[in-house]
């Protein structure tokens, strides 16, 4: 279900994920730019009702696959909105060689949204990459796996997820990067440079792909979540 998160500017849509025996939700973020065009960030499967709901908000012009674990439903979004341009995080083109796309994302925002959204390609991990975004007008940081925020209040999780995240990775009620990040930092210098760029941004809240959005003390929570790669 599409839910308005910041009136007239950002909407969220949760969708179910099953992974290695665990169950949880992922989240698509929809951003309306000043000219009325829409960006689908980490798109979910686009059903006919959802397609109509999105069309009612504006023209879906940009499809963004922001991380190397967030590309599954790009073809569904492309089929629903064939006129949209597709932007992907580097690495997806190797995982999905048949996926059609228009541009690779990097540290510099494309002209299409450069006046409204900043971005950073987070480097330094052997297994997972993503591009972080800042929607400047709403001071909203938009991430996929760089921070996951599962708590006792998070809906649609199962015992297997809680077992792994509470007792193995110690990230239940304690926001941290996804396990793939925690186990894969292989260039701390590159990682630290990327994360420090993000921390220079002016943000007050964080939309994450997995778990609960962070709506208070955002900078402190994110800094603590990244303390290991930041320490070098």
XYZ file of C-alpha atoms in Angstrom, residues 81-157:
77
model
C 6.243 2.828 -17.036
C 8.028 2.168 -20.351
C 8.903 5.828 -20.888
C 10.880 6.111 -17.633
C 14.686 6.239 -17.540
C 16.458 3.613 -15.440
C 19.491 4.409 -13.269
C 21.378 1.627 -11.465
C 24.087 1.280 -8.833
C 27.404 0.029 -10.227
C 27.666 -3.735 -9.808
C 24.090 -4.470 -10.809
C 25.113 -4.627 -14.454
C 27.321 -7.597 -13.572
C 24.706 -9.347 -11.440
C 21.928 -8.738 -13.965
C 23.625 -8.631 -17.402
C 20.269 -8.752 -19.169
C 18.802 -5.797 -17.289
C 18.223 -2.773 -19.488
C 19.286 0.576 -18.042
C 20.131 4.089 -19.172
C 22.866 5.213 -16.773
C 25.094 4.097 -13.915
C 24.838 6.099 -10.709
C 27.869 7.740 -9.125
C 28.892 10.501 -6.738
C 27.444 13.241 -8.931
C 23.695 13.508 -9.320
C 22.456 13.530 -12.918
C 21.018 16.744 -14.274
C 17.531 15.282 -13.922
C 17.545 15.770 -10.138
C 20.831 17.510 -9.292
C 19.079 20.668 -8.072
C 17.031 18.725 -5.527
C 18.834 15.516 -4.563
C 22.447 14.806 -3.599
C 24.003 11.365 -3.890
C 27.096 9.413 -2.886
C 28.284 6.040 -4.147
C 29.436 4.162 -1.055
C 32.627 2.271 -1.793
C 34.849 -0.038 0.192
C 32.840 -3.250 0.517
C 33.594 -6.505 -1.278
C 29.991 -7.749 -1.397
C 27.553 -4.871 -1.426
C 27.423 -1.368 -2.870
C 24.761 1.282 -2.795
C 24.126 4.912 -3.597
C 22.865 7.080 -0.743
C 20.520 9.985 -1.513
C 19.615 13.210 0.273
C 16.329 14.918 -0.564
C 17.411 18.402 0.389
C 14.011 20.090 0.695
C 12.792 17.644 3.344
C 16.220 16.916 4.886
C 15.594 13.209 4.295
C 18.430 10.706 3.925
C 17.351 7.718 1.821
C 19.282 4.459 2.232
C 18.826 0.810 1.402
C 21.180 -1.438 3.409
C 23.682 1.001 4.938
C 21.398 1.136 7.972
C 18.782 -1.428 8.923
C 16.527 -0.621 11.864
C 14.641 -3.654 13.153
C 12.931 -3.290 16.524
C 10.319 -5.074 18.595
C 7.761 -2.809 16.911
C 8.786 -3.658 13.329
C 5.946 -5.507 11.570
C 6.140 -8.614 9.365
C 9.325 -10.152 10.765
